[in-house]
XYZ file of C-alpha atoms in Angstrom:
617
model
C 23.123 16.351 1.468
C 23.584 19.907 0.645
C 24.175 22.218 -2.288
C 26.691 24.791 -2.963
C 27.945 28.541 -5.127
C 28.621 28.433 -8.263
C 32.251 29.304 -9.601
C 33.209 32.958 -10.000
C 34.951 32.273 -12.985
C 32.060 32.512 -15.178
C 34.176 32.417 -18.223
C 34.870 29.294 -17.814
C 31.389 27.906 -18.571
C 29.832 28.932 -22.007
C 27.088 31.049 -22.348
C 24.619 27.835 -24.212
C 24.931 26.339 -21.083
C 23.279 29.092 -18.698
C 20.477 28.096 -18.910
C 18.061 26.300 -16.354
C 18.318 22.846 -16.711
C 22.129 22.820 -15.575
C 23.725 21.875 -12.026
C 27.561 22.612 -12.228
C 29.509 21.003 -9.417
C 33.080 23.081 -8.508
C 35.332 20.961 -6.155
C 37.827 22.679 -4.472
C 40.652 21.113 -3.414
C 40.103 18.070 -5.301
C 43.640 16.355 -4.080
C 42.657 16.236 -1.142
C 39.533 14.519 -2.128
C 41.658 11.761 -3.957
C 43.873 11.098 -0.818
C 40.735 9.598 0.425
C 41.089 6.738 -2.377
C 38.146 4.785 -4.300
C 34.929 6.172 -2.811
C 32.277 7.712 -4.214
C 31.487 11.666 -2.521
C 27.983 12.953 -3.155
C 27.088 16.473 -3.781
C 24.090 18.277 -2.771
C 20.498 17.320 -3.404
C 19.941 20.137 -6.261
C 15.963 20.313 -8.428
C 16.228 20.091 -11.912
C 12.729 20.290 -14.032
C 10.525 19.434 -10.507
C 12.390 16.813 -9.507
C 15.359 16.153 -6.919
C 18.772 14.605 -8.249
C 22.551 14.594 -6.782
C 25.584 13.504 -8.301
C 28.046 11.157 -7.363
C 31.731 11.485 -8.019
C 34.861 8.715 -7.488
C 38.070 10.122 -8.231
C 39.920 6.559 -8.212
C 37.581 4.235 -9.559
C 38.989 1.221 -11.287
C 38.266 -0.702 -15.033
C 40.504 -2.982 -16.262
C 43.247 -1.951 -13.520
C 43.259 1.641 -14.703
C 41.959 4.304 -12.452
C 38.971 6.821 -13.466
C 37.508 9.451 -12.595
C 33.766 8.347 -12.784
C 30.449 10.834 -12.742
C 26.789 9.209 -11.997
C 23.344 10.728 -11.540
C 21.080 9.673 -8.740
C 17.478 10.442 -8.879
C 16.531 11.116 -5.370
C 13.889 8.595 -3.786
C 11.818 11.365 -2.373
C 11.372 13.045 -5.908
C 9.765 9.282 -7.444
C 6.464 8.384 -6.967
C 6.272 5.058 -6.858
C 5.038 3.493 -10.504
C 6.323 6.464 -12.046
C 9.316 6.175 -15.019
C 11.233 9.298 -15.521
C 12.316 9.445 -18.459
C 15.399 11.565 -18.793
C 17.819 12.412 -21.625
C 21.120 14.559 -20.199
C 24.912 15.220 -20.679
C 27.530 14.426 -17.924
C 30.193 16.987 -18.841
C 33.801 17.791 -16.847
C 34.574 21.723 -17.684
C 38.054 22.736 -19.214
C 38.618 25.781 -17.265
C 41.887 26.864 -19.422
C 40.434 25.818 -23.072
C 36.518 25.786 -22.949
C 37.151 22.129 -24.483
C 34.417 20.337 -22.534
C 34.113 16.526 -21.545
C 30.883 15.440 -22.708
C 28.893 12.310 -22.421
C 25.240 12.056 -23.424
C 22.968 10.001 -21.807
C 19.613 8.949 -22.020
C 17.837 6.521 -18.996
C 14.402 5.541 -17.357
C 14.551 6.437 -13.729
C 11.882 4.511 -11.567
C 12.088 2.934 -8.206
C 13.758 -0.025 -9.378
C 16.824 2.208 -11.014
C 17.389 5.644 -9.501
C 20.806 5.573 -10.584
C 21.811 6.526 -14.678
C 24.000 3.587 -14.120
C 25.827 4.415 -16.856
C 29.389 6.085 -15.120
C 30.817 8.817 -17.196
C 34.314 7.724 -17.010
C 37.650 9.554 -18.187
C 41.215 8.535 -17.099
C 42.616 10.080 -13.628
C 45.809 10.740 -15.962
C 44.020 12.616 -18.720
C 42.622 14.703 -15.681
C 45.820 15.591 -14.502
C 47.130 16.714 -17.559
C 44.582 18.953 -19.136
C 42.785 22.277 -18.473
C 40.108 20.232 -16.359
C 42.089 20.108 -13.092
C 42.997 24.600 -12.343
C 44.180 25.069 -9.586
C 43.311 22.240 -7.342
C 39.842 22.637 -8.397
C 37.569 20.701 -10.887
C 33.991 21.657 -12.217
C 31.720 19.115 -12.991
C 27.812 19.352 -14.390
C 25.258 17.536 -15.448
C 23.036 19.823 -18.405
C 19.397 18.059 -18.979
C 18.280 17.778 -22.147
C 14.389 16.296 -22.367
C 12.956 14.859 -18.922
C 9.556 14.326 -18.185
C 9.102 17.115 -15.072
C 7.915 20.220 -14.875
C 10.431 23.900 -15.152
C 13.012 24.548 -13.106
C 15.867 27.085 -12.833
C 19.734 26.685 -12.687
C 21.842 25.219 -9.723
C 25.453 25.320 -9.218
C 27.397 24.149 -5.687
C 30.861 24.525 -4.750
C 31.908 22.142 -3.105
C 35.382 22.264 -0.796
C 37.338 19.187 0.819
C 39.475 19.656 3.506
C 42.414 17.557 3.749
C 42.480 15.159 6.329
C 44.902 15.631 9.556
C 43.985 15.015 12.961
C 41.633 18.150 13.353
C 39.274 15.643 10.842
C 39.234 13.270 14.013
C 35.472 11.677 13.801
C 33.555 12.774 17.156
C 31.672 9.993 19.008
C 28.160 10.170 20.576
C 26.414 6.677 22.662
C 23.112 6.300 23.175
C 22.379 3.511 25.432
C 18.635 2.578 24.931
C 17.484 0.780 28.355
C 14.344 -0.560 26.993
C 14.111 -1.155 23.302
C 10.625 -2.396 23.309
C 9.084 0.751 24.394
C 10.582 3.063 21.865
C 8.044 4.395 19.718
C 8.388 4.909 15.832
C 10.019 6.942 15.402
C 11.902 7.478 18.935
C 14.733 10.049 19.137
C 17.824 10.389 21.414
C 18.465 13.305 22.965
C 20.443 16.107 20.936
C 24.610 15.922 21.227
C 26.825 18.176 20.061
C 29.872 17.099 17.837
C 32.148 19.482 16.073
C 30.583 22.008 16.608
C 27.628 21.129 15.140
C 24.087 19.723 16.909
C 22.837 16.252 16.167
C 20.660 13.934 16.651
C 19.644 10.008 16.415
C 16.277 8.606 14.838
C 15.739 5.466 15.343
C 12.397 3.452 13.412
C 11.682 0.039 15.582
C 9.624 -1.644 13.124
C 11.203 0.212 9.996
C 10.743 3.256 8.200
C 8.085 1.488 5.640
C 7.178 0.148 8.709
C 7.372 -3.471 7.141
C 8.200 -4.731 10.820
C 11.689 -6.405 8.969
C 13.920 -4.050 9.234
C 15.745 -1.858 11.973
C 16.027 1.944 10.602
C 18.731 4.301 11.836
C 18.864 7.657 10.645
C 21.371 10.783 11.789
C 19.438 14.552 11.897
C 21.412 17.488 11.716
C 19.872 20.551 14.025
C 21.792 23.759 13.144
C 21.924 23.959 9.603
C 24.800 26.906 9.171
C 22.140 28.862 6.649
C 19.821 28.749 3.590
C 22.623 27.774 0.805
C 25.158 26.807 2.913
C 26.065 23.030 3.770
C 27.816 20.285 5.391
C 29.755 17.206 3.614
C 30.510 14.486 6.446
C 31.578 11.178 7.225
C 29.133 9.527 9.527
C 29.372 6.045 10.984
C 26.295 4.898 12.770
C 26.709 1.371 14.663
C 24.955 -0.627 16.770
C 27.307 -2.476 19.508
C 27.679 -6.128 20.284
C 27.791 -5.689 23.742
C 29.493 -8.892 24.590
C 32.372 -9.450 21.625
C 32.839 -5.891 20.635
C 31.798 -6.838 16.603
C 29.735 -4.168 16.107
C 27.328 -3.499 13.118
C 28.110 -0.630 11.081
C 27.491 1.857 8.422
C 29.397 4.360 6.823
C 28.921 7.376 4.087
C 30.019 10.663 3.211
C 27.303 12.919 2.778
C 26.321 16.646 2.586
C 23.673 17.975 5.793
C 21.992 21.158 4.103
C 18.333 23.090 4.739
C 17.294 20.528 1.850
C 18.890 17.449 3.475
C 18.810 17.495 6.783
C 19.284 14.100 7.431
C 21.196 10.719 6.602
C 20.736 7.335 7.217
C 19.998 3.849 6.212
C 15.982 2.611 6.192
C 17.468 -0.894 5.979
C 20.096 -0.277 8.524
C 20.206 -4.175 9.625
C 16.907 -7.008 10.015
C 14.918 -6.997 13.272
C 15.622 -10.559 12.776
C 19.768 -10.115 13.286
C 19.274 -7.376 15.350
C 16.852 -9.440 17.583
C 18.948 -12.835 18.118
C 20.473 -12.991 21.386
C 23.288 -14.873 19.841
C 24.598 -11.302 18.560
C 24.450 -9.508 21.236
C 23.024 -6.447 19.703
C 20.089 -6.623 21.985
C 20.947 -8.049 26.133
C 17.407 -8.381 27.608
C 16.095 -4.914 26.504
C 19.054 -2.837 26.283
C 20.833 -1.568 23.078
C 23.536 0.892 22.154
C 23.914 2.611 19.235
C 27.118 4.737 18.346
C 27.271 8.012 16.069
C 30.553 9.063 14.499
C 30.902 12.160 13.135
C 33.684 14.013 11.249
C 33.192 17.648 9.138
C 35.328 16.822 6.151
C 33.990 19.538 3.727
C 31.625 22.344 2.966
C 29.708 23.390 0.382
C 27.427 26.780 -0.850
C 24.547 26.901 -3.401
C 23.525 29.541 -5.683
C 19.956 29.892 -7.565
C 20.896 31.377 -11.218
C 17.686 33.204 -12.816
C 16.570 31.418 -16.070
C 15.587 32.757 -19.481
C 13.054 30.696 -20.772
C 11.268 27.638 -20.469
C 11.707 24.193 -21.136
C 8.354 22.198 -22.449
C 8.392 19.141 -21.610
C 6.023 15.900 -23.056
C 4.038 13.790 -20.971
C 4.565 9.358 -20.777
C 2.304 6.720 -20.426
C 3.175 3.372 -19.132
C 1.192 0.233 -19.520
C -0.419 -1.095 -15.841
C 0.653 -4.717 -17.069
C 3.665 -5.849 -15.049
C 3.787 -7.488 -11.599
C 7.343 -6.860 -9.708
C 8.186 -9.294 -7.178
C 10.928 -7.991 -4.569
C 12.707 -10.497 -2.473
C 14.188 -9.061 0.870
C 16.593 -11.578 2.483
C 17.633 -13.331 -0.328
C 20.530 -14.955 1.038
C 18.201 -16.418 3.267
C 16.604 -18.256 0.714
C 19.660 -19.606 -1.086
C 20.040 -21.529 2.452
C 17.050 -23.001 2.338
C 18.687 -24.648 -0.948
C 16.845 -26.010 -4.397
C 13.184 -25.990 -4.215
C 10.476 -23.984 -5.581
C 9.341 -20.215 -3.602
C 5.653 -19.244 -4.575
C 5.291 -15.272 -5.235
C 1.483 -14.062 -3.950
C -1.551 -14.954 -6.776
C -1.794 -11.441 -8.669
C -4.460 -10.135 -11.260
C -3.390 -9.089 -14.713
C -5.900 -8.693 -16.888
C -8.656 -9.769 -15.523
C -6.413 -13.145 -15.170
C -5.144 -14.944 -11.662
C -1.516 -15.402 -11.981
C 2.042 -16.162 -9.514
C 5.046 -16.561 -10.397
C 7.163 -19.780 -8.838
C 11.179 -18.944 -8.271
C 13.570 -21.877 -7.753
C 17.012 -20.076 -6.470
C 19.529 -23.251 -6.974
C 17.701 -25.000 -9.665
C 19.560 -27.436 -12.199
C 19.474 -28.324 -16.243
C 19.875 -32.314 -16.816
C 23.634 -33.161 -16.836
C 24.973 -29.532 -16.389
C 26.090 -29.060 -12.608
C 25.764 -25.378 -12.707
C 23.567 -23.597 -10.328
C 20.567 -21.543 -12.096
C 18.214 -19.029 -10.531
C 14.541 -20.148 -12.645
C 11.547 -18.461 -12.611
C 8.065 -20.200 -13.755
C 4.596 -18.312 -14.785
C 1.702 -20.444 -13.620
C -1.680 -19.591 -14.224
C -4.322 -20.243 -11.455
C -6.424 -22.820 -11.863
C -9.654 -20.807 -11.131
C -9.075 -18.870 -13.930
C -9.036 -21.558 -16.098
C -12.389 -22.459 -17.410
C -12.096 -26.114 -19.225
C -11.175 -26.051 -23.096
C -10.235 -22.058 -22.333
C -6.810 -21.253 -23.992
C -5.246 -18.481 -23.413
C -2.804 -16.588 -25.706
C -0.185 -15.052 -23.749
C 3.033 -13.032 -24.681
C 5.402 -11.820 -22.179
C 8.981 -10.694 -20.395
C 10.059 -13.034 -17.761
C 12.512 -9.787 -15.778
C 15.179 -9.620 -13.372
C 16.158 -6.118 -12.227
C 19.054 -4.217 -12.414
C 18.494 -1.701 -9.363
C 21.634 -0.817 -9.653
C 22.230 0.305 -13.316
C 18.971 -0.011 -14.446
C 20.489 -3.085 -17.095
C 17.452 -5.403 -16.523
C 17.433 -8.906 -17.404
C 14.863 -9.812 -19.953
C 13.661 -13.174 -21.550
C 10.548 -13.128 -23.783
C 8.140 -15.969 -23.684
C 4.922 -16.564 -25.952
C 2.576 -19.441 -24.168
C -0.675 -20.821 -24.964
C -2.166 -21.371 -21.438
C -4.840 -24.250 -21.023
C -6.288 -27.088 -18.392
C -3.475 -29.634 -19.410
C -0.778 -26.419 -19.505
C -1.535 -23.770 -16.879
C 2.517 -23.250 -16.543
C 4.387 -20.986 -19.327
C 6.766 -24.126 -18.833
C 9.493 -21.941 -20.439
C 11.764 -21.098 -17.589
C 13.642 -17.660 -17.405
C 17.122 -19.008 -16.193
C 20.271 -17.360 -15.225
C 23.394 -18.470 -13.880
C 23.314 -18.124 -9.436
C 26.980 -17.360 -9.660
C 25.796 -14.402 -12.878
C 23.288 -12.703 -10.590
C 25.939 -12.866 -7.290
C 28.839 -11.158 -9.366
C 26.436 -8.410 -10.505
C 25.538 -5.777 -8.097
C 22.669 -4.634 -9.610
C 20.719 -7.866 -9.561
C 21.295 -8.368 -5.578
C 21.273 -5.121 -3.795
C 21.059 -4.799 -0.182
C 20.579 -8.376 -0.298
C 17.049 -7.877 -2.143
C 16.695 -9.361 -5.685
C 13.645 -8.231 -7.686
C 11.527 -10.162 -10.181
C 9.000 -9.632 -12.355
C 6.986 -10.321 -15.490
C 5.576 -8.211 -17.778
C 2.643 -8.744 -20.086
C 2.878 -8.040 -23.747
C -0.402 -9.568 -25.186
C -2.920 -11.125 -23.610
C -7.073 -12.254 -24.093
C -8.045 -10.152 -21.028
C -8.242 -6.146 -19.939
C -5.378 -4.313 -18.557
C -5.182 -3.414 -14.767
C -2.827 -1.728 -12.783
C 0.484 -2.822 -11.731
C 0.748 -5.053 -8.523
C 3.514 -5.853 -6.125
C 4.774 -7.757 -3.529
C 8.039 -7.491 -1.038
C 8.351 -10.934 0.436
C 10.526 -11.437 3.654
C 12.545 -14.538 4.363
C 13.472 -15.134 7.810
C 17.076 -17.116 8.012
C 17.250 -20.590 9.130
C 17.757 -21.270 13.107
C 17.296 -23.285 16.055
C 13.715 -21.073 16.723
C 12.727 -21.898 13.144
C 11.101 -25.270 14.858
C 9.648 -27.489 12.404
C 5.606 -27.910 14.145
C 3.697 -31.610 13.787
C 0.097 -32.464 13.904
C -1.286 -36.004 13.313
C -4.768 -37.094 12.100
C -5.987 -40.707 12.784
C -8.517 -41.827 10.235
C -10.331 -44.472 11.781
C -12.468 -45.786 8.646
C -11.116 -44.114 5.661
C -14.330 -45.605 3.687
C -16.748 -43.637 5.973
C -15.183 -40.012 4.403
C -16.911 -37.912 2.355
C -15.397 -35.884 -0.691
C -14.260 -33.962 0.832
C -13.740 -34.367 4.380
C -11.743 -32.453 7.458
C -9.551 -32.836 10.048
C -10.157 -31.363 13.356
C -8.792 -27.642 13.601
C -5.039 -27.652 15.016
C -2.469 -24.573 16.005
C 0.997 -24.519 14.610
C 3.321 -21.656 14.323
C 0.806 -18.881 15.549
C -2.123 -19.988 13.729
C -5.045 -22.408 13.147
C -5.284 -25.138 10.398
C -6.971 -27.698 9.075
C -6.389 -30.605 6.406
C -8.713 -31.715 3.789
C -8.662 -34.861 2.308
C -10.685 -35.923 -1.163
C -10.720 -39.725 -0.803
C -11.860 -40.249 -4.541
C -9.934 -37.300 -5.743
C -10.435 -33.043 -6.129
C -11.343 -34.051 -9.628
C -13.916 -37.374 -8.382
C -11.920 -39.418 -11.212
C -11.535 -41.803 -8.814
C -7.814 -42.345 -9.349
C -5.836 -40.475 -7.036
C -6.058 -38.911 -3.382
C -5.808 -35.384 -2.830
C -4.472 -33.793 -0.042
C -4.631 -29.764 1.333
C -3.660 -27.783 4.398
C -5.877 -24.829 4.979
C -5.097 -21.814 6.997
C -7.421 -20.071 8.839
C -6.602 -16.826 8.150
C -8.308 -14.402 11.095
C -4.991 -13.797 12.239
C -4.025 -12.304 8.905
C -4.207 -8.412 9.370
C -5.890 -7.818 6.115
C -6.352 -8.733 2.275
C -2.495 -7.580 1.399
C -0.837 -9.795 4.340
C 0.427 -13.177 3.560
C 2.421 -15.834 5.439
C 5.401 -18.181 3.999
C 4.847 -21.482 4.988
C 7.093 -24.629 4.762
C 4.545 -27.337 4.986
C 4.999 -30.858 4.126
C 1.937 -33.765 4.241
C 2.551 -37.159 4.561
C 0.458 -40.315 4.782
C 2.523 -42.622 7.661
C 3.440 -46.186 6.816
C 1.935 -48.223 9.889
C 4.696 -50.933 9.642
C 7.745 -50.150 7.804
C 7.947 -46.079 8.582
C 8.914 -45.166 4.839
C 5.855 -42.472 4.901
C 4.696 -40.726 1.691
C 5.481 -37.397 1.659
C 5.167 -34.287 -0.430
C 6.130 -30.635 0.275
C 6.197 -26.936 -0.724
C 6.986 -23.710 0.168
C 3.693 -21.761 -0.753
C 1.901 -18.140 0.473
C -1.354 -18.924 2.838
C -3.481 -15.157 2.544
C -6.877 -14.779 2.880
C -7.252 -14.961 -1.408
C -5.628 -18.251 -0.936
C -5.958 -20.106 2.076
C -5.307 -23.548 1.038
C -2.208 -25.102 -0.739
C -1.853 -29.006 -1.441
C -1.466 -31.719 -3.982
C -4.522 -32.768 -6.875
C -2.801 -36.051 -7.091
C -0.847 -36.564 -3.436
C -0.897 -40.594 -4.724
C -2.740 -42.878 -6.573
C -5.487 -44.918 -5.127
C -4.132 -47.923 -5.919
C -0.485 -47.470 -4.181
C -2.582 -46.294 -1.162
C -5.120 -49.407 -0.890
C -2.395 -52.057 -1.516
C -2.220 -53.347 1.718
C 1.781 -53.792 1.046
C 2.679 -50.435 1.226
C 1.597 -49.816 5.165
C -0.859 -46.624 4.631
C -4.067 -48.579 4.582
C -4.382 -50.741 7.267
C -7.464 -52.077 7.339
C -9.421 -48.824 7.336
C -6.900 -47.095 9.350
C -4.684 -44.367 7.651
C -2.769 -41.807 9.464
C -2.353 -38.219 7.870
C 0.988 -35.778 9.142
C 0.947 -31.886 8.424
C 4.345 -30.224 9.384
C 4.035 -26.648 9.276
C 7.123 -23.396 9.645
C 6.288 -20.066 9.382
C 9.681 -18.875 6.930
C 8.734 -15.694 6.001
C 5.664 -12.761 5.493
C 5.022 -10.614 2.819
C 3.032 -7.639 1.612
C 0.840 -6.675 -1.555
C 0.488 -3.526 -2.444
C -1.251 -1.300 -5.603
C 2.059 0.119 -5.740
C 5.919 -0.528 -6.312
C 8.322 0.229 -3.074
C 11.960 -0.459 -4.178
C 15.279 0.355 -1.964
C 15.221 2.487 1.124
């Protein structure tokens, strides 16, 4: 984005307000800007207190069939640290330029990575706009003055920006850039530089992502010629990557300013290596690709620094290292893989092995309503026997969009015979798809937060989990193990190693139990985990065991959708069956000493742990 001048009528703004903690936003030719209907514009990345913000306007956005004119603030990503909360206390205000009767709305909001947006819109009727001293002359100042944030001093900003209105000289300008072999870009590669209205340009494009999480495609657009210092650019960009055999092309669109400070636009997420990557779209033919750039210059805008008077001190926060958020990318992929419990990674809170279990279509007895659950389980291994633990805490489901989190609080006295908070945090499926905060660029993120607990703190821990969408190269992989004499095992004994899906395996079986009560069989698969880059890597793996029936083919089977890493290697069932079901000669899985083991293994996802929190782009 860019930044802009501020307004030469400096009667129009009161003299409490020059001081440096405001950014006052002039829009010229603001009819213009509403021919172009319900989006929102952005104005120039501008530094308030240390830190980077812009403002979003929509001059016909819509509540209760009523249009508004609606004002948000956007903390820009580059300005967070991950972990950090920024807390921030400011006024949205619209300037009367003809009465000095200011529009003001005060807000106050905790900006972190989850919620860079105030999420609260400052909203006032497009009618009462029309008809006061806030619309002069085609134009229309808006500002944002901060009150109390936690950053460090900063001086005055104030941009001007203009919209043209659109006729054909706004025509958008198209660049191609036909990529012959995809597989030998680099990351970044670049295309070479184009010129479009009069302007130079150029494409970025990140193979294995931006974060370089190797799950999304990034495509970013680079202005060259920035005009000068305080000068910039607001334009409508379209980026696209073609389907080179039916012409349905994947595409992106915004309206964004190009300045000194900004110099480029784009979208880390543009689209999933895994879409982009199926033949069956037609994105990528052998190893060519072809990406698009439209350009249009629809506005411009100028920025002036205003000298400041005196300081603003601002107080220090501290935040508790207790919470563990749990970002799912590909969401929708999971809701096709339909009811069943999702495993986050095993995380240490206070000294304490935890993960959290999600269920994405679960059900309550008799009610047919869809619920998305989510279960705290507490590892076994850090459970000694008779150990209780005291635990109070907030199961949460982010709102990335408006920072509106979903909270439920749950106190749980974890033990041996209890090591689930068996409290579920539930909420509707159809609740979190008709709120746009809770899915966001089809990511959903989870999390629980510890209030109280018999253990030291640590610091927060994350994961992003991936979930790869369901299709005919998701192949469900089979390995068999023949027990000749079950009687000969040992407790516990192994099957020979096996590969499925890219790795090695290996089942263990306890023929008298994990626990040697005697009572039941216990069953694992075990991954060995070489192949695993390192200690924040894991893989998600659809695995189901069964023990055959020799006559009647009605096999026992249990499965689950768990995280093999090299903390845990091993997932299975304490009690796969009871002794007694498996020795009666009835049932087919004993015959004679014979039994005959299954392991069916898919690869559905990866996922990464890191120290720190990476929401969004």
């Amino acid at each position: 984005m860019g930044a802009c001048a501020s307004s030469s009528r400096a009667s129009s703004v009161p003299p409490s307000l020059e001081e440096k903690k405001t950014f006052k936003w002039m829009i010229d030719g603001f009819s213009s800007l509403l021919d172009k209907g319900d989006v929102w514009t952005y104005s120039s990345v501008f530094e308030i207190m240390g830190i980077k913000w812009y403002l979003k306007v929509n001059p016909k956005d819509k509540k209760n069939g009523e249009e508004y004119v609606s004002l948000r603030l956007e903390l820009s990503n580059p300005s967070l640290k991950i972990d950090t909360v920024v807390n921030a206390y400011f006024k949205f205000l619209i300037y009367d330029q003809s009465y000095g009767k200011h529009s003001e709305h005060q807000v106050t909001h905790k900006f972190q990575t989850a919620s860079t947006s105030s999420g609260t819109s400052y909203m006032i009727p497009l009618k009462t706009l029309n008809s006061s001293g806030f619309l002069l002359g085609d134009s229309c100042v808006f500002g944002v003055q901060f009150v109390k944030v936690v950053t460090a001093k900063a001086n005055d900003k104030s941009e001007i920006l203009f919209v043209q209105k659109m006729n054909t000289f706004n025509e958008a300008k198209v660049y191609t850039w036909e990529i012959e072999d995809f597989f030998a870009l680099k990351n970044p590669s670049y295309s070479p530089e184009f010129e479009l209205d009069g302007h130079k340009w150029l494409l970025r494009i990140y193979p294995s992502g931006k974060d370089k999480n190797e799950n999304y495609l990034s495509l970013i657009l680079e202005m060259k010629d920035i005009p000068c210092k305080n000068s910039a650019n607001l334009v409508e960009l379209s980026i696209s990557i073609k389907d080179q055999e039916t012409a349905n092309h994947w595409k992106r669109t915004g309206r964004c300013q190009f300045s000194e400070n900004s110099k480029s636009w784009g979208w880390p997420k543009f689209m999933s290596l895994e879409d982009f990557k199926n033949s069956s779209n037609g994105y990528l033919v052998k190893t060519k690709c072809c990406i698009e750039a439209e350009v249009a210059i629809v506005g411009r805008s100028n920025e002036k620094k205003l000298k400041s008077k005196q300081a603003v001190t601002v107080p220090s926060i501290s935040s508790a290292q207790t919470t563990f958020k749990w970002r799912i990318d590909g969401f929708s992929s999971l809701l096709d893989k339909g009811e069943g419990w999702t495993y986050s990674r095993v995380f240490k809170i206070m000294g304490l092995n935890w993960y959290l279990k999600l269920n994405p279509m679960d059900r309550k007895s008799g009610d047919e309503t869809e619920y998305v659950s989510l279960n705290l389980e507490l590892c076994n291994t850090s459970l000694k026997p008779d150990t209780v633990v005291d635990a109070s805490f907030k199961f949460l489901i982010y709102d990335q969009t408006y920072g509106n989190h979903n909270e439920h609080q749950v106190t749980h006295k974890f033990q041996t015979a209890s090591s689930s908070s068996g409290t579920l945090c539930m909420i509707p499926l159809s609740t979190l798809k008709s709120s746009p905060g809770f899915i966001f660029n089809n990511s959903c993120v989870f999390g629980v937060e510890f209030i109280k607990v018999v253990a030291a703190k640590v610091k927060d821990t994350s994961e992003t989990l991936f979930v790869q969408k369901i299709n005919a190269f998701t192949e469900v992989k089979a390995f068999t193990w023949d027990i000749e004499d079950f009687f000969a095992l040992k407790s516990p004994s192994y099957s020979p190693e096996f590969e499925l899906g890219g790795h090695k395996w290996f089942l263990s079986i306890y023929p008298t139990g994990y626990d040697k009560n005697g009572n039941y069989l216990s069953l694992y698969l075990h991954m060995k985990t070489q192949n695993i880059p390192n200690q924040n890597s894991a893989e998600l793996v659809d695995y189901c065991i069964g023990i055959k029936n020799q006559e009647t083919g009605k096999h026992r089977k249990e499965a689950g959708r768990c995280q093999f890493s090299k903390n845990v290697d091993n997932w299975g069932f304490n009690k796969f069956m009871s002794l007694e079901d498996f020795k009666d000669s009835s049932n087919g899985y004993l015959v004679k000493t014979k039994c005959c083991i299954e392991a069916e293994v898919t690869i559905v996802g990866t996922s990464k742990m890191t120290g720190t929190i990476h929401f969004g782009p």
